[in-house]
Amino acid sequence: MKQPFKILAISGSLRQASSNTAILNATQQLAPANLEVLLFEALAELPHFNPDLELEPPATVLEFQQRIQTSSALIISSPEYAHGVPGSLKNALDWVVGSGELVGKPTALFGVTARGAFAQASLRETLTVMMANLIEGACIQIPLPSQNSTVSEIATDPKCSSIIKTALEALVTEFEQNSG
Ligand SMILES: Cc1cc2nc3c(=O)[nH]c(=O)nc-3n(C[C@H](O)[C@H](O)[C@H](O)COP(=O)(O)O)c2cc1C
């Protein structure tokens, strides 16, 4: 890897014991030393999106936009609620439609195997129309070892860790190829 690589990881679940957040924390543990995976932990603090506020966005929104700008890539891991994307995640994405931080941004979609096909498809559609650079090799379904897998169970499971590492490599390859 030629240069430092920083990934912003966003979980679509606010739940304390979220499997999606656990996947992202496991990803953080599995990343090589020169690849920094940082979780965005303020999804719940973003106000409801309102175009009237876009000219002078609230501080939490500015921070979210800046965190995306200063990241080389994004990973989004999300559950599905009622066949849709969780409102808090869609709300966060709405805040960066007009400001454009996602345009061209290498982006990975993570999900749990056999769960949430509608939300994954909907997220793909939203990210595509926002012109994010969806990296197919980094869009993965993770077969969790159990219903309530812990971070270390995911990180040490041979199948999960291998799938996650391969996705990270795909993101890094994309970044290196396109950053000169
Ligand atoms: C309100 C609600 C609605 C849900 N709707 C769906 C659904 O439509 N499809 C699905 O596959 N799972 C659905 N689920 C299950 C969650 O997606 C699943 O529990 C997921 O693991 C939660 O992610 P988390 O562990 O990261 O919080 C729903 C869960 C809740 C709480």
PDB file of C-alpha atoms and ligand atoms in Angstrom:
ATOM      1  CA  MET A   1       0.000   0.000   0.000  1.00  0.00           C
ATOM      2  CA  LYS A   2       1.550   3.286  -1.121  1.00  0.00           C
ATOM      3  CA  GLN A   3      -0.148   5.867   1.085  1.00  0.00           C
ATOM      4  CA  PRO A   4      -2.183   6.087   4.290  1.00  0.00           C
ATOM      5  CA  PHE A   5      -5.733   5.028   3.699  1.00  0.00           C
ATOM      6  CA  LYS A   6      -8.616   6.156   5.887  1.00  0.00           C
ATOM      7  CA  ILE A   7     -12.059   4.576   5.764  1.00  0.00           C
ATOM      8  CA  LEU A   8     -15.194   5.999   7.344  1.00  0.00           C
ATOM      9  CA  ALA A   9     -17.522   3.216   8.490  1.00  0.00           C
ATOM     10  CA  ILE A  10     -21.218   3.941   8.966  1.00  0.00           C
ATOM     11  CA  SER A  11     -23.595   1.517  10.641  1.00  0.00           C
ATOM     12  CA  GLY A  12     -27.259   1.883   9.753  1.00  0.00           C
ATOM     13  CA  SER A  13     -28.220   0.551  13.174  1.00  0.00           C
ATOM     14  CA  LEU A  14     -28.316   2.623  16.349  1.00  0.00           C
ATOM     15  CA  ARG A  15     -28.807  -0.496  18.465  1.00  0.00           C
ATOM     16  CA  GLN A  16     -26.233  -1.021  21.222  1.00  0.00           C
ATOM     17  CA  ALA A  17     -25.797  -4.716  20.329  1.00  0.00           C
ATOM     18  CA  SER A  18     -26.049  -4.153  16.569  1.00  0.00           C
ATOM     19  CA  SER A  19     -24.664  -6.907  14.360  1.00  0.00           C
ATOM     20  CA  ASN A  20     -23.902  -4.315  11.658  1.00  0.00           C
ATOM     21  CA  THR A  21     -21.871  -2.214  14.095  1.00  0.00           C
ATOM     22  CA  ALA A  22     -20.139  -5.415  15.272  1.00  0.00           C
ATOM     23  CA  ILE A  23     -19.209  -6.188  11.658  1.00  0.00           C
ATOM     24  CA  LEU A  24     -17.676  -2.721  11.297  1.00  0.00           C
ATOM     25  CA  ASN A  25     -15.795  -3.056  14.584  1.00  0.00           C
ATOM     26  CA  ALA A  26     -14.490  -6.420  13.409  1.00  0.00           C
ATOM     27  CA  THR A  27     -13.447  -4.759  10.139  1.00  0.00           C
ATOM     28  CA  GLN A  28     -11.520  -2.200  12.199  1.00  0.00           C
ATOM     29  CA  GLN A  29      -9.681  -5.064  13.944  1.00  0.00           C
ATOM     30  CA  LEU A  30      -8.957  -6.886  10.698  1.00  0.00           C
ATOM     31  CA  ALA A  31      -7.582  -3.859   8.850  1.00  0.00           C
ATOM     32  CA  PRO A  32      -3.806  -3.770   8.313  1.00  0.00           C
ATOM     33  CA  ALA A  33      -1.824  -1.223  10.347  1.00  0.00           C
ATOM     34  CA  ASN A  34      -1.654   1.414   7.609  1.00  0.00           C
ATOM     35  CA  LEU A  35      -5.388   1.264   6.945  1.00  0.00           C
ATOM     36  CA  GLU A  36      -7.460   3.204   9.449  1.00  0.00           C
ATOM     37  CA  VAL A  37     -11.141   2.305   9.828  1.00  0.00           C
ATOM     38  CA  LEU A  38     -13.027   4.905  11.864  1.00  0.00           C
ATOM     39  CA  LEU A  39     -16.657   4.535  12.861  1.00  0.00           C
ATOM     40  CA  PHE A  40     -19.047   7.455  12.480  1.00  0.00           C
ATOM     41  CA  GLU A  41     -20.855   7.362  15.786  1.00  0.00           C
ATOM     42  CA  ALA A  42     -23.076  10.445  15.560  1.00  0.00           C
ATOM     43  CA  LEU A  43     -25.781   9.230  13.182  1.00  0.00           C
ATOM     44  CA  ALA A  44     -28.445   9.757  15.835  1.00  0.00           C
ATOM     45  CA  GLU A  45     -27.294  13.335  16.433  1.00  0.00           C
ATOM     46  CA  LEU A  46     -27.922  14.491  12.869  1.00  0.00           C
ATOM     47  CA  PRO A  47     -31.084  16.600  12.678  1.00  0.00           C
ATOM     48  CA  HIS A  48     -33.850  15.700  10.270  1.00  0.00           C
ATOM     49  CA  PHE A  49     -32.786  16.755   6.807  1.00  0.00           C
ATOM     50  CA  ASN A  50     -34.268  20.096   5.780  1.00  0.00           C
ATOM     51  CA  PRO A  51     -33.201  21.800   2.530  1.00  0.00           C
ATOM     52  CA  ASP A  52     -33.828  25.175   4.218  1.00  0.00           C
ATOM     53  CA  LEU A  53     -30.835  24.468   6.477  1.00  0.00           C
ATOM     54  CA  GLU A  54     -28.443  23.496   3.707  1.00  0.00           C
ATOM     55  CA  LEU A  55     -26.907  26.962   3.251  1.00  0.00           C
ATOM     56  CA  GLU A  56     -25.880  27.081   6.909  1.00  0.00           C
ATOM     57  CA  PRO A  57     -25.855  23.461   8.048  1.00  0.00           C
ATOM     58  CA  PRO A  58     -25.805  22.627  11.768  1.00  0.00           C
ATOM     59  CA  ALA A  59     -22.387  21.747  13.262  1.00  0.00           C
ATOM     60  CA  THR A  60     -23.167  18.016  13.422  1.00  0.00           C
ATOM     61  CA  VAL A  61     -23.934  18.013   9.702  1.00  0.00           C
ATOM     62  CA  LEU A  62     -20.750  19.943   8.879  1.00  0.00           C
ATOM     63  CA  GLU A  63     -18.768  17.398  10.871  1.00  0.00           C
ATOM     64  CA  PHE A  64     -20.418  14.506   9.023  1.00  0.00           C
ATOM     65  CA  GLN A  65     -19.674  16.120   5.658  1.00  0.00           C
ATOM     66  CA  GLN A  66     -16.081  16.810   6.661  1.00  0.00           C
ATOM     67  CA  ARG A  67     -15.572  13.234   7.907  1.00  0.00           C
ATOM     68  CA  ILE A  68     -16.621  11.957   4.474  1.00  0.00           C
ATOM     69  CA  GLN A  69     -14.464  14.516   2.635  1.00  0.00           C
ATOM     70  CA  THR A  70     -11.352  13.527   4.580  1.00  0.00           C
ATOM     71  CA  SER A  71     -11.898   9.788   4.132  1.00  0.00           C
ATOM     72  CA  SER A  72     -10.525   7.840   1.197  1.00  0.00           C
ATOM     73  CA  ALA A  73     -13.494   5.498   1.176  1.00  0.00           C
ATOM     74  CA  LEU A  74     -16.740   4.602   2.927  1.00  0.00           C
ATOM     75  CA  ILE A  75     -18.143   1.365   4.245  1.00  0.00           C
ATOM     76  CA  ILE A  76     -21.852   1.234   4.997  1.00  0.00           C
ATOM     77  CA  SER A  77     -23.308  -1.743   6.855  1.00  0.00           C
ATOM     78  CA  SER A  78     -27.015  -1.599   7.422  1.00  0.00           C
ATOM     79  CA  PRO A  79     -29.989  -3.616   8.570  1.00  0.00           C
ATOM     80  CA  GLU A  80     -33.344  -3.536   6.831  1.00  0.00           C
ATOM     81  CA  TYR A  81     -36.450  -2.138   8.496  1.00  0.00           C
ATOM     82  CA  ALA A  82     -39.829  -2.955   6.929  1.00  0.00           C
ATOM     83  CA  HIS A  83     -38.180  -3.688   3.583  1.00  0.00           C
ATOM     84  CA  GLY A  84     -36.429  -0.328   3.598  1.00  0.00           C
ATOM     85  CA  VAL A  85     -33.293   1.553   4.644  1.00  0.00           C
ATOM     86  CA  PRO A  86     -33.352   2.666   8.316  1.00  0.00           C
ATOM     87  CA  GLY A  87     -34.570   6.262   8.514  1.00  0.00           C
ATOM     88  CA  SER A  88     -31.505   7.518  10.381  1.00  0.00           C
ATOM     89  CA  LEU A  89     -29.174   6.250   7.642  1.00  0.00           C
ATOM     90  CA  LYS A  90     -31.299   7.622   4.801  1.00  0.00           C
ATOM     91  CA  ASN A  91     -31.484  10.932   6.681  1.00  0.00           C
ATOM     92  CA  ALA A  92     -27.677  11.067   6.883  1.00  0.00           C
ATOM     93  CA  LEU A  93     -27.363  10.339   3.169  1.00  0.00           C
ATOM     94  CA  ASP A  94     -29.908  13.059   2.362  1.00  0.00           C
ATOM     95  CA  TRP A  95     -27.611  15.592   4.052  1.00  0.00           C
ATOM     96  CA  VAL A  96     -24.859  14.903   1.498  1.00  0.00           C
ATOM     97  CA  VAL A  97     -26.924  14.859  -1.702  1.00  0.00           C
ATOM     98  CA  GLY A  98     -26.585  18.597  -2.359  1.00  0.00           C
ATOM     99  CA  SER A  99     -23.114  19.041  -0.868  1.00  0.00           C
ATOM    100  CA  GLY A 100     -21.780  16.185  -3.006  1.00  0.00           C
ATOM    101  CA  GLU A 101     -19.303  14.481  -0.661  1.00  0.00           C
ATOM    102  CA  LEU A 102     -20.264  11.075  -2.027  1.00  0.00           C
ATOM    103  CA  VAL A 103     -19.572  11.889  -5.673  1.00  0.00           C
ATOM    104  CA  GLY A 104     -16.833   9.499  -6.826  1.00  0.00           C
ATOM    105  CA  LYS A 105     -16.198   8.259  -3.289  1.00  0.00           C
ATOM    106  CA  PRO A 106     -15.154   4.587  -3.269  1.00  0.00           C
ATOM    107  CA  THR A 107     -17.946   2.947  -1.295  1.00  0.00           C
ATOM    108  CA  ALA A 108     -18.531  -0.549   0.044  1.00  0.00           C
ATOM    109  CA  LEU A 109     -21.858  -1.997   1.104  1.00  0.00           C
ATOM    110  CA  PHE A 110     -21.748  -4.649   3.792  1.00  0.00           C
ATOM    111  CA  GLY A 111     -24.685  -6.743   4.913  1.00  0.00           C
ATOM    112  CA  VAL A 112     -25.551  -9.914   6.734  1.00  0.00           C
ATOM    113  CA  THR A 113     -26.084 -12.957   4.510  1.00  0.00           C
ATOM    114  CA  ALA A 114     -29.752 -13.686   3.746  1.00  0.00           C
ATOM    115  CA  ARG A 115     -31.003 -10.549   5.482  1.00  0.00           C
ATOM    116  CA  GLY A 116     -32.123  -7.231   4.067  1.00  0.00           C
ATOM    117  CA  ALA A 117     -32.183  -7.650   0.291  1.00  0.00           C
ATOM    118  CA  PHE A 118     -34.682  -4.791  -0.111  1.00  0.00           C
ATOM    119  CA  ALA A 119     -32.588  -2.359   1.927  1.00  0.00           C
ATOM    120  CA  GLN A 120     -29.411  -3.356   0.073  1.00  0.00           C
ATOM    121  CA  ALA A 121     -31.119  -2.766  -3.281  1.00  0.00           C
ATOM    122  CA  SER A 122     -32.526   0.558  -2.097  1.00  0.00           C
ATOM    123  CA  LEU A 123     -29.146   1.691  -0.749  1.00  0.00           C
ATOM    124  CA  ARG A 124     -27.528   0.748  -4.046  1.00  0.00           C
ATOM    125  CA  GLU A 125     -30.066   2.855  -5.910  1.00  0.00           C
ATOM    126  CA  THR A 126     -29.573   5.847  -3.599  1.00  0.00           C
ATOM    127  CA  LEU A 127     -25.775   5.626  -3.675  1.00  0.00           C
ATOM    128  CA  THR A 128     -25.780   5.228  -7.444  1.00  0.00           C
ATOM    129  CA  VAL A 129     -27.949   8.294  -8.021  1.00  0.00           C
ATOM    130  CA  MET A 130     -25.671  10.192  -5.620  1.00  0.00           C
ATOM    131  CA  MET A 131     -22.773   9.127  -7.884  1.00  0.00           C
ATOM    132  CA  ALA A 132     -20.839   7.261  -5.203  1.00  0.00           C
ATOM    133  CA  ASN A 133     -18.278   4.880  -6.672  1.00  0.00           C
ATOM    134  CA  LEU A 134     -19.706   1.520  -5.545  1.00  0.00           C
ATOM    135  CA  ILE A 135     -16.882  -1.008  -5.518  1.00  0.00           C
ATOM    136  CA  GLU A 136     -18.425  -4.347  -6.442  1.00  0.00           C
ATOM    137  CA  GLY A 137     -15.559  -6.385  -4.984  1.00  0.00           C
ATOM    138  CA  ALA A 138     -16.164  -4.640  -1.664  1.00  0.00           C
ATOM    139  CA  CYS A 139     -19.936  -5.155  -1.537  1.00  0.00           C
ATOM    140  CA  ILE A 140     -20.247  -8.247   0.606  1.00  0.00           C
ATOM    141  CA  GLN A 141     -22.696 -10.414   2.484  1.00  0.00           C
ATOM    142  CA  ILE A 142     -21.267 -11.717   5.724  1.00  0.00           C
ATOM    143  CA  PRO A 143     -22.356 -15.126   7.066  1.00  0.00           C
ATOM    144  CA  LEU A 144     -22.384 -14.348  10.785  1.00  0.00           C
ATOM    145  CA  PRO A 145     -21.358 -17.336  12.926  1.00  0.00           C
ATOM    146  CA  SER A 146     -24.474 -16.858  15.083  1.00  0.00           C
ATOM    147  CA  GLN A 147     -27.481 -14.561  15.552  1.00  0.00           C
ATOM    148  CA  ASN A 148     -25.720 -12.412  18.154  1.00  0.00           C
ATOM    149  CA  SER A 149     -22.100 -12.702  17.080  1.00  0.00           C
ATOM    150  CA  THR A 150     -19.643 -10.576  19.008  1.00  0.00           C
ATOM    151  CA  VAL A 151     -16.934  -8.464  17.407  1.00  0.00           C
ATOM    152  CA  SER A 152     -14.227 -10.981  18.253  1.00  0.00           C
ATOM    153  CA  GLU A 153     -16.334 -13.917  17.033  1.00  0.00           C
ATOM    154  CA  ILE A 154     -16.706 -12.174  13.672  1.00  0.00           C
ATOM    155  CA  ALA A 155     -13.053 -11.112  13.504  1.00  0.00           C
ATOM    156  CA  THR A 156     -11.791 -14.619  14.314  1.00  0.00           C
ATOM    157  CA  ASP A 157     -14.262 -16.575  12.188  1.00  0.00           C
ATOM    158  CA  PRO A 158     -12.205 -17.786   9.199  1.00  0.00           C
ATOM    159  CA  LYS A 159     -14.986 -17.271   6.644  1.00  0.00           C
ATOM    160  CA  CYS A 160     -16.111 -13.838   7.893  1.00  0.00           C
ATOM    161  CA  SER A 161     -12.586 -12.516   8.302  1.00  0.00           C
ATOM    162  CA  SER A 162     -11.565 -13.705   4.865  1.00  0.00           C
ATOM    163  CA  ILE A 163     -14.610 -12.055   3.204  1.00  0.00           C
ATOM    164  CA  ILE A 164     -14.008  -8.788   5.070  1.00  0.00           C
ATOM    165  CA  LYS A 165     -10.271  -8.729   4.271  1.00  0.00           C
ATOM    166  CA  THR A 166     -10.996  -9.326   0.590  1.00  0.00           C
ATOM    167  CA  ALA A 167     -13.438  -6.381   0.601  1.00  0.00           C
ATOM    168  CA  LEU A 168     -10.828  -4.141   2.242  1.00  0.00           C
ATOM    169  CA  GLU A 169      -8.290  -5.152  -0.395  1.00  0.00           C
ATOM    170  CA  ALA A 170     -10.783  -4.268  -3.158  1.00  0.00           C
ATOM    171  CA  LEU A 171     -11.272  -0.801  -1.625  1.00  0.00           C
ATOM    172  CA  VAL A 172      -7.542  -0.216  -1.281  1.00  0.00           C
ATOM    173  CA  THR A 173      -6.883  -1.361  -4.851  1.00  0.00           C
ATOM    174  CA  GLU A 174      -9.517   1.051  -6.149  1.00  0.00           C
ATOM    175  CA  PHE A 175      -8.059   3.921  -4.117  1.00  0.00           C
ATOM    176  CA  GLU A 176      -4.507   3.222  -5.247  1.00  0.00           C
ATOM    177  CA  GLN A 177      -5.481   2.933  -8.907  1.00  0.00           C
ATOM    178  CA  ASN A 178      -7.309   6.240  -8.858  1.00  0.00           C
ATOM    179  CA  SER A 179      -5.157   8.375  -6.597  1.00  0.00           C
ATOM    180  CA  GLY A 180      -2.212   8.579  -8.949  1.00  0.00           C
TER     181      GLY A 180
HETATM  182  C1  LIG B   1     -38.632  -2.477  13.121  1.00  0.00           C
HETATM  183  C2  LIG B   1     -37.883  -3.599  12.476  1.00  0.00           C
HETATM  184  C3  LIG B   1     -38.184  -3.962  11.186  1.00  0.00           C
HETATM  185  C4  LIG B   1     -37.465  -4.980  10.553  1.00  0.00           C
HETATM  186  N1  LIG B   1     -37.752  -5.291   9.254  1.00  0.00           N
HETATM  187  C5  LIG B   1     -37.007  -6.216   8.615  1.00  0.00           C
HETATM  188  C6  LIG B   1     -37.217  -6.487   7.230  1.00  0.00           C
HETATM  189  O1  LIG B   1     -38.068  -5.909   6.596  1.00  0.00           O
HETATM  190  N2  LIG B   1     -36.417  -7.405   6.632  1.00  0.00           N
HETATM  191  C7  LIG B   1     -35.414  -8.070   7.315  1.00  0.00           C
HETATM  192  O2  LIG B   1     -34.686  -8.885   6.707  1.00  0.00           O
HETATM  193  N3  LIG B   1     -35.205  -7.820   8.624  1.00  0.00           N
HETATM  194  C8  LIG B   1     -35.961  -6.920   9.283  1.00  0.00           C
HETATM  195  N4  LIG B   1     -35.731  -6.639  10.601  1.00  0.00           N
HETATM  196  C9  LIG B   1     -34.674  -7.390  11.268  1.00  0.00           C
HETATM  197  C10 LIG B   1     -33.382  -6.593  11.309  1.00  0.00           C
HETATM  198  O3  LIG B   1     -32.987  -6.162  10.042  1.00  0.00           O
HETATM  199  C11 LIG B   1     -32.323  -7.480  11.919  1.00  0.00           C
HETATM  200  O4  LIG B   1     -32.716  -7.745  13.242  1.00  0.00           O
HETATM  201  C12 LIG B   1     -30.961  -6.872  11.889  1.00  0.00           C
HETATM  202  O5  LIG B   1     -30.053  -7.812  12.358  1.00  0.00           O
HETATM  203  C13 LIG B   1     -30.836  -5.692  12.784  1.00  0.00           C
HETATM  204  O6  LIG B   1     -29.557  -5.164  12.585  1.00  0.00           O
HETATM  205  P1  LIG B   1     -28.628  -4.761  13.813  1.00  0.00           P
HETATM  206  O7  LIG B   1     -28.310  -6.057  14.545  1.00  0.00           O
HETATM  207  O8  LIG B   1     -27.418  -4.170  13.188  1.00  0.00           O
HETATM  208  O9  LIG B   1     -29.377  -3.808  14.676  1.00  0.00           O
HETATM  209  C14 LIG B   1     -36.447  -5.657  11.254  1.00  0.00           C
HETATM  210  C15 LIG B   1     -36.153  -5.278  12.576  1.00  0.00           C
HETATM  211  C16 LIG B   1     -36.847  -4.263  13.171  1.00  0.00           C
HETATM  212  C17 LIG B   1     -36.493  -3.848  14.571  1.00  0.00           C
END
